[in-house]
Amino acid sequence: MQIKSSYNVAVVGATGAVGTQILRLIEERNFPINQLKCLSSARSAGTKVVFKGQEITVEEAKPESFEGIDIAWFSAGGSVSKQLAPAAVERGALVIDNTNAYRMDPEVPLVVPEVNMNKAKENKGIIANPNCSTIQMVAALKPLKDRFGIDRLIVSTYQAVSGAGSRAINDLLNQTKAALEGKEVKGEILPVGSLPKKHQMAFNAIPQIDVFGENGFTLEEMKMIRETKKIFDDNEIAVSATCVRIPVVSGHSESVYIETKEDFDLEEVKELLAKAPGVVLVDNPSEQVYPLATDAVGKLEVFVGRVRRDVAVARGLHLWIVSDNLLKGAAWNAVQIAENLTR
Amino acid sequence: MQIKSSYNVAVVGATGAVGTQILRLIEERNFPINQLKCLSSARSAGTKVVFKGQEITVEEAKPESFEGIDIAWFSAGGSVSKQLAPAAVERGALVIDNTNAYRMDPEVPLVVPEVNMNKAKENKGIIANPNCSTIQMVAALKPLKDRFGIDRLIVSTYQAVSGAGSRAINDLLNQTKAALEGKEVKGEILPVGSLPKKHQMAFNAIPQIDVFGENGFTLEEMKMIRETKKIFDDNEIAVSATCVRIPVVSGHSESVYIETKEDFDLEEVKELLAKAPGVVLVDNPSEQVYPLATDAVGKLEVFVGRVRRDVAVARGLHLWIVSDNLLKGAAWNAVQIAENLTR
């Protein structure tokens, strides 16, 4: 895209869990903005948001909304992106899309700046932001893949409810309050807002994020599998995932097992992680130091710990990877792409 | 042991999270009891418990407490078992020990009735009850190991706080209440009561259960690894584990990846699980049916779902295994051993 001194930007889904974080980030980081449009579905239009002390009225997103816009961040659901991202591109905007709508489109780069920022420049108007659970995993694995190669990955996730949006957070908090008071606990959103059945999330672990496919894997699990291959540009890597929602507000944790292609030295693994961009090594078991979701909230980095060699398999490595799913897993990765392209 | 019409039994740790469940089970299941002694540390001695409508005063456990006792269930911590189990055996009692004290002792059988009840009869006075997270995994895997063989296992756990005792439950509930009220959250017990550092458990995932060893694995993880080999009587099986505490009161969940020796048919896997003793297949993804910790609480069985073939590895199989950690994971397994031996 054309480098300018400042940009006309739009945030679609400005009142949502991710949109709110995008606004906060571009404010705090002084993203060079000429004009800011806050857009949403008809339902949230009319809401006010505050940006740099000024009140902005959220407008309903329409094709015309994108006239004169340079950069549009979309995080209002896949159907909104499918409907409006092409209209934004037609009007000359670069779309950075946080939904699942275009991630596996071969014409659309799927970008994690620490891994494949080079791909972003090949965009044809849309750049896709990967799924939250994928982003933090590939960011941490990148230096290890470069150095030792990776044959396979087996991940089990411990995902926060904020990944399912603001209403899911309220659902968890209301359920938790009811459970503590000994009242009936009734789920309203989770595990999947669009599906009929609701399960208790308070004091529970739900092994379903998004809908199930024919092969018994959920869409979230298949996202981790497919997106990892695409981001690493490696169809040979064997990936499998079990995605689980737990009663955490924000901050996804992941138990990741890796089999490298070449032998590794454990100290070198730690050194590589310690100096990797966007990654923080938090690993001192004897002092009970390891990444925790509650410590990661509000931070931009990916935190890695519990680094250890498998007890049975020589090239087996275990990691515990934690990041704020709304930031590096969504808003920050999307803003970071724009920062890199406008620099 | 000698079959009698009724037994003199002792519950050591009668006021604890597991001891309470043992008392409830032997009451509800009408275990044939002649005399019941409720024992504990000096700290809890004098407490009253109710059994079949009668108040029983908990006495301090001493070597003499076991005079005339036929069966003694120990769940008052490893040091109490180390100190008093030999005294109980000397006095003719069969000790069923729920602590880590004797599990890896080659003279002591480590028993899950569905897997290796035959070993229980080889006891020399002590039978060890395995770790909670191990029991539910091996019970579910037994029919699959018998039919297809198992080369390797990689497990990530989602463990409830009740595994750390009654005080850990209060710790979680107090923290959760404080967090909901916007007050400072201060951990008092978790992750490990005996270690100095405390972490927030409310709305968090803590990748530490028990102390760390030199190889970077926790004792809980090494328990799963070593105990699985011992229970299956198979030193070749490759096992690795990541054990994580999550904000659940009771009910451990496990994401288990299995590589079988022989090819398997997925429908046959489900049939084997459906008819395995002590195991309930809960697996209907299209109806959002899978095992949940909140559904498992209070039940004696091990619940298995999310049964699916790995997308990359032909003999790779994924399962989601859930059970009440205080029941099949502790009290019920211990009572079940006694029921089997006295039948």
mmCIF file of N, CA, C and O in Angstrom, chain A residues 152 154 156-158 176 191 195 197 199 203-205 207-208 212 216-217 221 238-242 244 247 255 257 259 285 287-290 292-294 306 308-313 318 320, chain B residues 152 154 156-158 176 191 195 197 199 203-205 207-208 212 216-217 221 238-242 244 247-248 255 257 259 285 287-290 292-294 306 308-313 318 320:
data_model
loop_
_atom_site.group_PDB
_atom_site.id
_atom_site.type_symbol
_atom_site.label_atom_id
_atom_site.label_comp_id
_atom_site.label_asym_id
_atom_site.label_seq_id
_atom_site.Cartn_x
_atom_site.Cartn_y
_atom_site.Cartn_z
ATOM 1 N N ARG A 152 5.982 -32.707 13.363
ATOM 2 C CA ARG A 152 4.593 -32.800 13.807
ATOM 3 C C ARG A 152 4.341 -31.991 15.058
ATOM 4 O O ARG A 152 5.254 -31.711 15.843
ATOM 5 N N ILE A 154 1.210 -31.634 18.210
ATOM 6 C CA ILE A 154 -0.044 -32.056 18.833
ATOM 7 C C ILE A 154 -0.357 -31.039 19.920
ATOM 8 O O ILE A 154 0.431 -30.874 20.857
ATOM 9 N N SER A 156 -3.153 -29.227 22.689
ATOM 10 C CA SER A 156 -4.408 -29.175 23.438
ATOM 11 C C SER A 156 -4.521 -27.768 23.999
ATOM 12 O O SER A 156 -3.579 -27.286 24.632
ATOM 13 N N THR A 157 -5.654 -27.120 23.756
ATOM 14 C CA THR A 157 -5.769 -25.723 24.167
ATOM 15 C C THR A 157 -6.625 -25.563 25.420
ATOM 16 O O THR A 157 -7.457 -26.419 25.751
ATOM 17 N N TYR A 158 -6.371 -24.460 26.091
ATOM 18 C CA TYR A 158 -7.103 -24.038 27.287
ATOM 19 C C TYR A 158 -7.551 -22.610 26.981
ATOM 20 O O TYR A 158 -6.862 -21.653 27.297
ATOM 21 N N THR A 176 -20.986 -17.937 36.906
ATOM 22 C CA THR A 176 -20.100 -18.126 38.060
ATOM 23 C C THR A 176 -20.751 -17.562 39.316
ATOM 24 O O THR A 176 -20.723 -18.187 40.387
ATOM 25 N N PRO A 191 -21.461 -23.405 24.465
ATOM 26 C CA PRO A 191 -20.154 -23.252 23.815
ATOM 27 C C PRO A 191 -20.187 -22.493 22.487
ATOM 28 O O PRO A 191 -19.192 -21.880 22.141
ATOM 29 N N LEU A 195 -25.495 -22.355 17.996
ATOM 30 C CA LEU A 195 -26.038 -23.714 18.136
ATOM 31 C C LEU A 195 -27.049 -23.770 19.274
ATOM 32 O O LEU A 195 -26.961 -22.999 20.224
ATOM 33 N N LYS A 197 -27.743 -26.047 21.705
ATOM 34 C CA LYS A 197 -27.465 -26.550 23.048
ATOM 35 C C LYS A 197 -26.464 -25.658 23.791
ATOM 36 O O LYS A 197 -25.455 -25.256 23.225
ATOM 37 N N HIS A 199 -24.066 -25.291 27.341
ATOM 38 C CA HIS A 199 -23.503 -26.052 28.454
ATOM 39 C C HIS A 199 -23.029 -25.089 29.548
ATOM 40 O O HIS A 199 -22.704 -23.938 29.265
ATOM 41 N N PHE A 203 -16.884 -23.236 36.200
ATOM 42 C CA PHE A 203 -16.304 -24.411 36.859
ATOM 43 C C PHE A 203 -16.420 -25.666 36.002
ATOM 44 O O PHE A 203 -16.756 -26.746 36.476
ATOM 45 N N ASN A 204 -16.146 -25.525 34.709
ATOM 46 C CA ASN A 204 -16.259 -26.646 33.788
ATOM 47 C C ASN A 204 -15.216 -26.509 32.667
ATOM 48 O O ASN A 204 -14.585 -25.459 32.524
ATOM 49 N N ALA A 205 -15.035 -27.564 31.899
ATOM 50 C CA ALA A 205 -14.169 -27.532 30.712
ATOM 51 C C ALA A 205 -15.005 -28.079 29.561
ATOM 52 O O ALA A 205 -15.544 -29.188 29.662
ATOM 53 N N PRO A 207 -15.149 -29.308 25.699
ATOM 54 C CA PRO A 207 -14.280 -29.671 24.571
ATOM 55 C C PRO A 207 -14.943 -29.378 23.230
ATOM 56 O O PRO A 207 -14.944 -30.228 22.348
ATOM 57 N N GLN A 208 -15.530 -28.222 23.111
ATOM 58 C CA GLN A 208 -16.109 -27.806 21.833
ATOM 59 C C GLN A 208 -15.940 -26.306 21.661
ATOM 60 O O GLN A 208 -16.471 -25.514 22.446
ATOM 61 N N PHE A 212 -18.883 -28.877 14.800
ATOM 62 C CA PHE A 212 -18.170 -30.111 14.474
ATOM 63 C C PHE A 212 -18.205 -30.399 12.977
ATOM 64 O O PHE A 212 -19.220 -30.137 12.316
ATOM 65 N N GLY A 216 -15.066 -35.437 13.036
ATOM 66 C CA GLY A 216 -15.070 -35.419 14.495
ATOM 67 C C GLY A 216 -14.277 -34.285 15.102
ATOM 68 O O GLY A 216 -14.266 -34.111 16.327
ATOM 69 N N PHE A 217 -13.581 -33.515 14.250
ATOM 70 C CA PHE A 217 -12.848 -32.346 14.741
ATOM 71 C C PHE A 217 -13.768 -31.130 14.650
ATOM 72 O O PHE A 217 -14.622 -31.043 13.757
ATOM 73 N N GLU A 221 -10.523 -26.566 15.751
ATOM 74 C CA GLU A 221 -9.389 -27.498 15.637
ATOM 75 C C GLU A 221 -8.879 -27.537 14.196
ATOM 76 O O GLU A 221 -7.659 -27.523 13.963
ATOM 77 N N ALA A 238 2.664 -32.310 10.170
ATOM 78 C CA ALA A 238 1.488 -33.000 10.716
ATOM 79 C C ALA A 238 1.019 -32.232 11.950
ATOM 80 O O ALA A 238 1.779 -32.069 12.902
ATOM 81 N N VAL A 239 -0.211 -31.758 11.902
ATOM 82 C CA VAL A 239 -0.743 -30.972 13.021
ATOM 83 C C VAL A 239 -2.023 -31.620 13.504
ATOM 84 O O VAL A 239 -2.861 -32.018 12.680
ATOM 85 N N SER A 240 -2.188 -31.757 14.817
ATOM 86 C CA SER A 240 -3.515 -32.108 15.308
ATOM 87 C C SER A 240 -3.815 -31.295 16.545
ATOM 88 O O SER A 240 -2.901 -30.832 17.243
ATOM 89 N N ALA A 241 -5.084 -31.096 16.799
ATOM 90 C CA ALA A 241 -5.486 -30.172 17.863
ATOM 91 C C ALA A 241 -6.734 -30.665 18.572
ATOM 92 O O ALA A 241 -7.615 -31.276 17.969
ATOM 93 N N THR A 242 -6.771 -30.402 19.869
ATOM 94 C CA THR A 242 -7.983 -30.549 20.664
ATOM 95 C C THR A 242 -8.222 -29.197 21.318
ATOM 96 O O THR A 242 -7.364 -28.723 22.073
ATOM 97 N N VAL A 244 -10.324 -26.637 23.688
ATOM 98 C CA VAL A 244 -11.166 -26.725 24.879
ATOM 99 C C VAL A 244 -11.362 -25.335 25.467
ATOM 100 O O VAL A 244 -10.406 -24.572 25.611
ATOM 101 N N PRO A 247 -12.969 -21.893 32.039
ATOM 102 C CA PRO A 247 -13.500 -20.672 32.659
ATOM 103 C C PRO A 247 -12.422 -19.631 32.959
ATOM 104 O O PRO A 247 -12.087 -19.350 34.104
ATOM 105 N N SER A 255 -1.000 -26.412 25.533
ATOM 106 C CA SER A 255 -0.022 -27.469 25.798
ATOM 107 C C SER A 255 0.375 -28.032 24.431
ATOM 108 O O SER A 255 -0.447 -28.637 23.748
ATOM 109 N N TYR A 257 2.965 -30.225 21.978
ATOM 110 C CA TYR A 257 4.003 -31.238 21.804
ATOM 111 C C TYR A 257 4.541 -31.108 20.380
ATOM 112 O O TYR A 257 3.771 -31.018 19.423
ATOM 113 N N GLU A 259 7.529 -32.496 17.500
ATOM 114 C CA GLU A 259 8.633 -33.372 17.102
ATOM 115 C C GLU A 259 9.433 -32.667 16.029
ATOM 116 O O GLU A 259 8.908 -32.337 14.959
ATOM 117 N N PRO A 285 11.126 -23.320 36.462
ATOM 118 C CA PRO A 285 10.277 -24.207 37.271
ATOM 119 C C PRO A 285 10.638 -24.196 38.756
ATOM 120 O O PRO A 285 9.736 -24.231 39.598
ATOM 121 N N GLU A 287 11.494 -21.933 40.601
ATOM 122 C CA GLU A 287 10.884 -20.773 41.273
ATOM 123 C C GLU A 287 9.382 -20.683 40.979
ATOM 124 O O GLU A 287 8.767 -19.637 41.191
ATOM 125 N N GLN A 288 8.820 -21.758 40.422
ATOM 126 C CA GLN A 288 7.387 -21.801 40.048
ATOM 127 C C GLN A 288 7.035 -20.709 39.038
ATOM 128 O O GLN A 288 5.973 -20.099 39.106
ATOM 129 N N VAL A 289 7.959 -20.454 38.124
ATOM 130 C CA VAL A 289 7.761 -19.416 37.110
ATOM 131 C C VAL A 289 7.465 -20.079 35.763
ATOM 132 O O VAL A 289 8.282 -20.865 35.257
ATOM 133 N N TYR A 290 6.280 -19.790 35.245
ATOM 134 C CA TYR A 290 5.823 -20.297 33.941
ATOM 135 C C TYR A 290 4.735 -19.337 33.493
ATOM 136 O O TYR A 290 4.196 -18.566 34.288
ATOM 137 N N LEU A 292 1.254 -17.680 32.681
ATOM 138 C CA LEU A 292 -0.107 -17.804 33.206
ATOM 139 C C LEU A 292 -1.016 -16.859 32.425
ATOM 140 O O LEU A 292 -0.624 -15.721 32.132
ATOM 141 N N ALA A 293 -2.225 -17.313 32.146
ATOM 142 C CA ALA A 293 -3.186 -16.486 31.400
ATOM 143 C C ALA A 293 -3.381 -15.133 32.081
ATOM 144 O O ALA A 293 -3.388 -14.087 31.422
ATOM 145 N N THR A 294 -3.526 -15.157 33.417
ATOM 146 C CA THR A 294 -3.786 -13.893 34.130
ATOM 147 C C THR A 294 -2.616 -12.917 34.013
ATOM 148 O O THR A 294 -2.812 -11.710 34.081
ATOM 149 N N ARG A 306 7.575 -23.989 30.529
ATOM 150 C CA ARG A 306 7.499 -25.451 30.663
ATOM 151 C C ARG A 306 8.266 -26.133 29.512
ATOM 152 O O ARG A 306 7.839 -27.184 29.002
ATOM 153 N N ARG A 308 10.592 -28.459 27.880
ATOM 154 C CA ARG A 308 11.231 -29.687 28.341
ATOM 155 C C ARG A 308 11.232 -30.750 27.253
ATOM 156 O O ARG A 308 10.347 -30.785 26.405
ATOM 157 N N ARG A 309 12.231 -31.578 27.322
ATOM 158 C CA ARG A 309 12.361 -32.677 26.372
ATOM 159 C C ARG A 309 11.443 -33.812 26.776
ATOM 160 O O ARG A 309 11.295 -34.101 27.967
ATOM 161 N N ASP A 310 10.811 -34.439 25.799
ATOM 162 C CA ASP A 310 9.947 -35.572 26.075
ATOM 163 C C ASP A 310 10.751 -36.672 26.777
ATOM 164 O O ASP A 310 11.938 -36.850 26.505
ATOM 165 N N VAL A 311 10.086 -37.398 27.685
ATOM 166 C CA VAL A 311 10.794 -38.452 28.404
ATOM 167 C C VAL A 311 10.973 -39.714 27.563
ATOM 168 O O VAL A 311 11.791 -40.573 27.880
ATOM 169 N N ALA A 312 10.205 -39.811 26.464
ATOM 170 C CA ALA A 312 10.243 -41.055 25.690
ATOM 171 C C ALA A 312 10.810 -40.865 24.285
ATOM 172 O O ALA A 312 11.433 -41.773 23.744
ATOM 173 N N VAL A 313 10.590 -39.713 23.685
ATOM 174 C CA VAL A 313 10.943 -39.500 22.287
ATOM 175 C C VAL A 313 12.062 -38.460 22.205
ATOM 176 O O VAL A 313 11.918 -37.340 22.702
ATOM 177 N N HIS A 318 8.171 -30.345 24.661
ATOM 178 C CA HIS A 318 6.900 -29.823 25.167
ATOM 179 C C HIS A 318 7.033 -28.347 25.508
ATOM 180 O O HIS A 318 8.047 -27.931 26.086
ATOM 181 N N TRP A 320 4.536 -24.776 26.885
ATOM 182 C CA TRP A 320 3.287 -24.182 27.380
ATOM 183 C C TRP A 320 3.272 -22.744 26.874
ATOM 184 O O TRP A 320 4.151 -21.962 27.220
ATOM 185 N N ARG B 152 2.192 -45.409 22.116
ATOM 186 C CA ARG B 152 2.494 -44.189 22.861
ATOM 187 C C ARG B 152 1.241 -43.426 23.232
ATOM 188 O O ARG B 152 0.196 -43.550 22.605
ATOM 189 N N ILE B 154 0.117 -39.350 24.650
ATOM 190 C CA ILE B 154 0.462 -37.970 25.024
ATOM 191 C C ILE B 154 -0.800 -37.371 25.620
ATOM 192 O O ILE B 154 -1.831 -37.284 24.947
ATOM 193 N N SER B 156 -2.728 -34.254 27.929
ATOM 194 C CA SER B 156 -2.776 -32.944 28.587
ATOM 195 C C SER B 156 -4.008 -32.953 29.472
ATOM 196 O O SER B 156 -5.098 -33.288 29.011
ATOM 197 N N THR B 157 -3.824 -32.599 30.746
ATOM 198 C CA THR B 157 -4.941 -32.709 31.681
ATOM 199 C C THR B 157 -5.561 -31.350 31.996
ATOM 200 O O THR B 157 -4.915 -30.299 31.859
ATOM 201 N N TYR B 158 -6.807 -31.411 32.405
ATOM 202 C CA TYR B 158 -7.593 -30.251 32.842
ATOM 203 C C TYR B 158 -8.127 -30.649 34.208
ATOM 204 O O TYR B 158 -9.222 -31.206 34.313
ATOM 205 N N THR B 176 -12.575 -16.719 43.528
ATOM 206 C CA THR B 176 -13.556 -16.423 42.483
ATOM 207 C C THR B 176 -14.505 -15.328 42.949
ATOM 208 O O THR B 176 -14.833 -14.399 42.206
ATOM 209 N N PRO B 191 -0.624 -23.191 43.609
ATOM 210 C CA PRO B 191 -0.784 -24.528 43.029
ATOM 211 C C PRO B 191 -0.360 -25.672 43.956
ATOM 212 O O PRO B 191 -0.883 -26.768 43.819
ATOM 213 N N LEU B 195 4.542 -25.419 48.839
ATOM 214 C CA LEU B 195 5.532 -24.524 48.221
ATOM 215 C C LEU B 195 5.192 -23.066 48.533
ATOM 216 O O LEU B 195 4.040 -22.718 48.733
ATOM 217 N N LYS B 197 5.300 -20.181 46.740
ATOM 218 C CA LYS B 197 4.621 -19.263 45.826
ATOM 219 C C LYS B 197 3.181 -19.709 45.562
ATOM 220 O O LYS B 197 2.920 -20.866 45.334
ATOM 221 N N HIS B 199 -0.331 -18.888 43.223
ATOM 222 C CA HIS B 199 -0.800 -18.236 42.007
ATOM 223 C C HIS B 199 -2.313 -18.110 42.049
ATOM 224 O O HIS B 199 -2.991 -18.903 42.699
ATOM 225 N N PHE B 203 -10.274 -18.072 37.355
ATOM 226 C CA PHE B 203 -10.187 -17.604 35.968
ATOM 227 C C PHE B 203 -8.757 -17.710 35.418
ATOM 228 O O PHE B 203 -8.250 -16.790 34.776
ATOM 229 N N ASN B 204 -8.116 -18.829 35.701
ATOM 230 C CA ASN B 204 -6.729 -19.020 35.272
ATOM 231 C C ASN B 204 -6.480 -20.507 34.996
ATOM 232 O O ASN B 204 -7.296 -21.358 35.337
ATOM 233 N N ALA B 205 -5.360 -20.803 34.358
ATOM 234 C CA ALA B 205 -4.918 -22.190 34.149
ATOM 235 C C ALA B 205 -3.483 -22.261 34.646
ATOM 236 O O ALA B 205 -2.642 -21.471 34.209
ATOM 237 N N PRO B 207 -0.087 -24.437 34.995
ATOM 238 C CA PRO B 207 0.566 -25.651 34.489
ATOM 239 C C PRO B 207 1.530 -26.254 35.510
ATOM 240 O O PRO B 207 2.660 -26.581 35.182
ATOM 241 N N GLN B 208 1.089 -26.354 36.736
ATOM 242 C CA GLN B 208 1.889 -27.004 37.774
ATOM 243 C C GLN B 208 0.976 -27.719 38.749
ATOM 244 O O GLN B 208 0.160 -27.100 39.430
ATOM 245 N N PHE B 212 8.311 -29.712 40.854
ATOM 246 C CA PHE B 212 9.059 -29.985 39.635
ATOM 247 C C PHE B 212 10.262 -30.892 39.896
ATOM 248 O O PHE B 212 10.919 -30.779 40.931
ATOM 249 N N GLY B 216 12.247 -31.211 34.307
ATOM 250 C CA GLY B 216 11.275 -30.200 33.910
ATOM 251 C C GLY B 216 9.835 -30.673 33.993
ATOM 252 O O GLY B 216 8.906 -29.895 33.767
ATOM 253 N N PHE B 217 9.643 -31.950 34.299
ATOM 254 C CA PHE B 217 8.289 -32.476 34.495
ATOM 255 C C PHE B 217 7.918 -32.344 35.976
ATOM 256 O O PHE B 217 8.791 -32.436 36.848
ATOM 257 N N GLU B 221 3.013 -35.189 36.646
ATOM 258 C CA GLU B 221 3.246 -35.690 35.292
ATOM 259 C C GLU B 221 4.025 -36.999 35.323
ATOM 260 O O GLU B 221 3.704 -37.953 34.600
ATOM 261 N N ALA B 238 5.345 -45.605 25.522
ATOM 262 C CA ALA B 238 5.874 -44.239 25.668
ATOM 263 C C ALA B 238 4.742 -43.353 26.160
ATOM 264 O O ALA B 238 3.709 -43.239 25.503
ATOM 265 N N VAL B 239 4.937 -42.742 27.311
ATOM 266 C CA VAL B 239 3.889 -41.898 27.892
ATOM 267 C C VAL B 239 4.477 -40.527 28.167
ATOM 268 O O VAL B 239 5.588 -40.422 28.688
ATOM 269 N N SER B 240 3.766 -39.476 27.794
ATOM 270 C CA SER B 240 4.175 -38.172 28.299
ATOM 271 C C SER B 240 2.938 -37.390 28.693
ATOM 272 O O SER B 240 1.835 -37.651 28.218
ATOM 273 N N ALA B 241 3.134 -36.451 29.613
ATOM 274 C CA ALA B 241 1.991 -35.772 30.215
ATOM 275 C C ALA B 241 2.305 -34.318 30.504
ATOM 276 O O ALA B 241 3.445 -33.971 30.834
ATOM 277 N N THR B 242 1.286 -33.482 30.338
ATOM 278 C CA THR B 242 1.317 -32.098 30.815
ATOM 279 C C THR B 242 0.102 -31.947 31.715
ATOM 280 O O THR B 242 -1.030 -32.135 31.254
ATOM 281 N N VAL B 244 -2.294 -29.812 34.198
ATOM 282 C CA VAL B 244 -2.706 -28.419 34.364
ATOM 283 C C VAL B 244 -3.922 -28.348 35.287
ATOM 284 O O VAL B 244 -4.867 -29.125 35.140
ATOM 285 N N PRO B 247 -9.890 -23.913 36.859
ATOM 286 C CA PRO B 247 -10.878 -23.543 37.881
ATOM 287 C C PRO B 247 -12.156 -24.375 37.802
ATOM 288 O O PRO B 247 -13.218 -23.890 37.428
ATOM 289 N N VAL B 248 -12.012 -25.629 38.140
ATOM 290 C CA VAL B 248 -13.126 -26.577 38.225
ATOM 291 C C VAL B 248 -13.069 -27.147 39.642
ATOM 292 O O VAL B 248 -11.975 -27.391 40.148
ATOM 293 N N SER B 255 -7.246 -34.605 27.633
ATOM 294 C CA SER B 255 -7.117 -34.695 26.186
ATOM 295 C C SER B 255 -6.000 -35.700 25.923
ATOM 296 O O SER B 255 -4.841 -35.447 26.243
ATOM 297 N N TYR B 257 -3.966 -38.334 23.389
ATOM 298 C CA TYR B 257 -3.589 -38.791 22.049
ATOM 299 C C TYR B 257 -2.932 -40.160 22.191
ATOM 300 O O TYR B 257 -2.060 -40.354 23.039
ATOM 301 N N GLU B 259 -1.270 -43.606 20.077
ATOM 302 C CA GLU B 259 -0.868 -44.305 18.858
ATOM 303 C C GLU B 259 -0.915 -45.787 19.120
ATOM 304 O O GLU B 259 -0.209 -46.297 20.002
ATOM 305 N N PRO B 285 -21.131 -35.855 18.592
ATOM 306 C CA PRO B 285 -20.766 -34.464 18.322
ATOM 307 C C PRO B 285 -21.884 -33.658 17.672
ATOM 308 O O PRO B 285 -22.085 -32.495 18.017
ATOM 309 N N GLU B 287 -24.894 -33.675 18.150
ATOM 310 C CA GLU B 287 -25.850 -33.213 19.158
ATOM 311 C C GLU B 287 -25.145 -32.494 20.308
ATOM 312 O O GLU B 287 -25.747 -32.289 21.369
ATOM 313 N N GLN B 288 -23.858 -32.143 20.085
ATOM 314 C CA GLN B 288 -23.051 -31.481 21.130
ATOM 315 C C GLN B 288 -22.965 -32.317 22.405
ATOM 316 O O GLN B 288 -22.995 -31.781 23.518
ATOM 317 N N VAL B 289 -22.858 -33.625 22.219
ATOM 318 C CA VAL B 289 -22.771 -34.540 23.352
ATOM 319 C C VAL B 289 -21.343 -35.068 23.480
ATOM 320 O O VAL B 289 -20.811 -35.672 22.539
ATOM 321 N N TYR B 290 -20.739 -34.767 24.619
ATOM 322 C CA TYR B 290 -19.384 -35.205 24.944
ATOM 323 C C TYR B 290 -19.264 -35.131 26.468
ATOM 324 O O TYR B 290 -20.091 -34.498 27.122
ATOM 325 N N LEU B 292 -18.462 -34.003 30.138
ATOM 326 C CA LEU B 292 -18.198 -32.725 30.805
ATOM 327 C C LEU B 292 -17.942 -32.986 32.283
ATOM 328 O O LEU B 292 -18.629 -33.817 32.893
ATOM 329 N N ALA B 293 -17.003 -32.253 32.857
ATOM 330 C CA ALA B 293 -16.681 -32.425 34.280
ATOM 331 C C ALA B 293 -17.928 -32.271 35.143
ATOM 332 O O ALA B 293 -18.162 -33.077 36.057
ATOM 333 N N THR B 294 -18.745 -31.254 34.844
ATOM 334 C CA THR B 294 -19.925 -31.016 35.686
ATOM 335 C C THR B 294 -20.919 -32.171 35.620
ATOM 336 O O THR B 294 -21.668 -32.389 36.565
ATOM 337 N N ARG B 306 -15.401 -37.479 22.191
ATOM 338 C CA ARG B 306 -14.521 -36.846 21.210
ATOM 339 C C ARG B 306 -13.609 -37.896 20.548
ATOM 340 O O ARG B 306 -12.432 -37.630 20.260
ATOM 341 N N ARG B 308 -11.927 -39.745 17.865
ATOM 342 C CA ARG B 308 -11.692 -39.421 16.454
ATOM 343 C C ARG B 308 -10.291 -39.841 16.029
ATOM 344 O O ARG B 308 -9.368 -39.864 16.842
ATOM 345 N N ARG B 309 -10.187 -40.158 14.771
ATOM 346 C CA ARG B 309 -8.899 -40.546 14.202
ATOM 347 C C ARG B 309 -8.091 -39.284 13.926
ATOM 348 O O ARG B 309 -8.624 -38.260 13.487
ATOM 349 N N ASP B 310 -6.792 -39.354 14.179
ATOM 350 C CA ASP B 310 -5.916 -38.219 13.893
ATOM 351 C C ASP B 310 -5.974 -37.884 12.403
ATOM 352 O O ASP B 310 -6.123 -38.782 11.568
ATOM 353 N N VAL B 311 -5.867 -36.589 12.086
ATOM 354 C CA VAL B 311 -5.940 -36.199 10.672
ATOM 355 C C VAL B 311 -4.633 -36.474 9.933
ATOM 356 O O VAL B 311 -4.608 -36.498 8.706
ATOM 357 N N ALA B 312 -3.551 -36.698 10.678
ATOM 358 C CA ALA B 312 -2.254 -36.853 10.017
ATOM 359 C C ALA B 312 -1.654 -38.250 10.167
ATOM 360 O O ALA B 312 -0.962 -38.730 9.270
ATOM 361 N N VAL B 313 -1.921 -38.902 11.290
ATOM 362 C CA VAL B 313 -1.256 -40.171 11.600
ATOM 363 C C VAL B 313 -2.292 -41.299 11.598
ATOM 364 O O VAL B 313 -3.283 -41.248 12.327
ATOM 365 N N HIS B 318 -7.648 -39.800 19.080
ATOM 366 C CA HIS B 318 -7.840 -38.803 20.138
ATOM 367 C C HIS B 318 -9.062 -39.142 20.971
ATOM 368 O O HIS B 318 -10.097 -39.535 20.428
ATOM 369 N N TRP B 320 -11.318 -37.766 24.701
ATOM 370 C CA TRP B 320 -11.547 -36.818 25.798
ATOM 371 C C TRP B 320 -12.120 -37.630 26.946
ATOM 372 O O TRP B 320 -13.192 -38.223 26.814
#
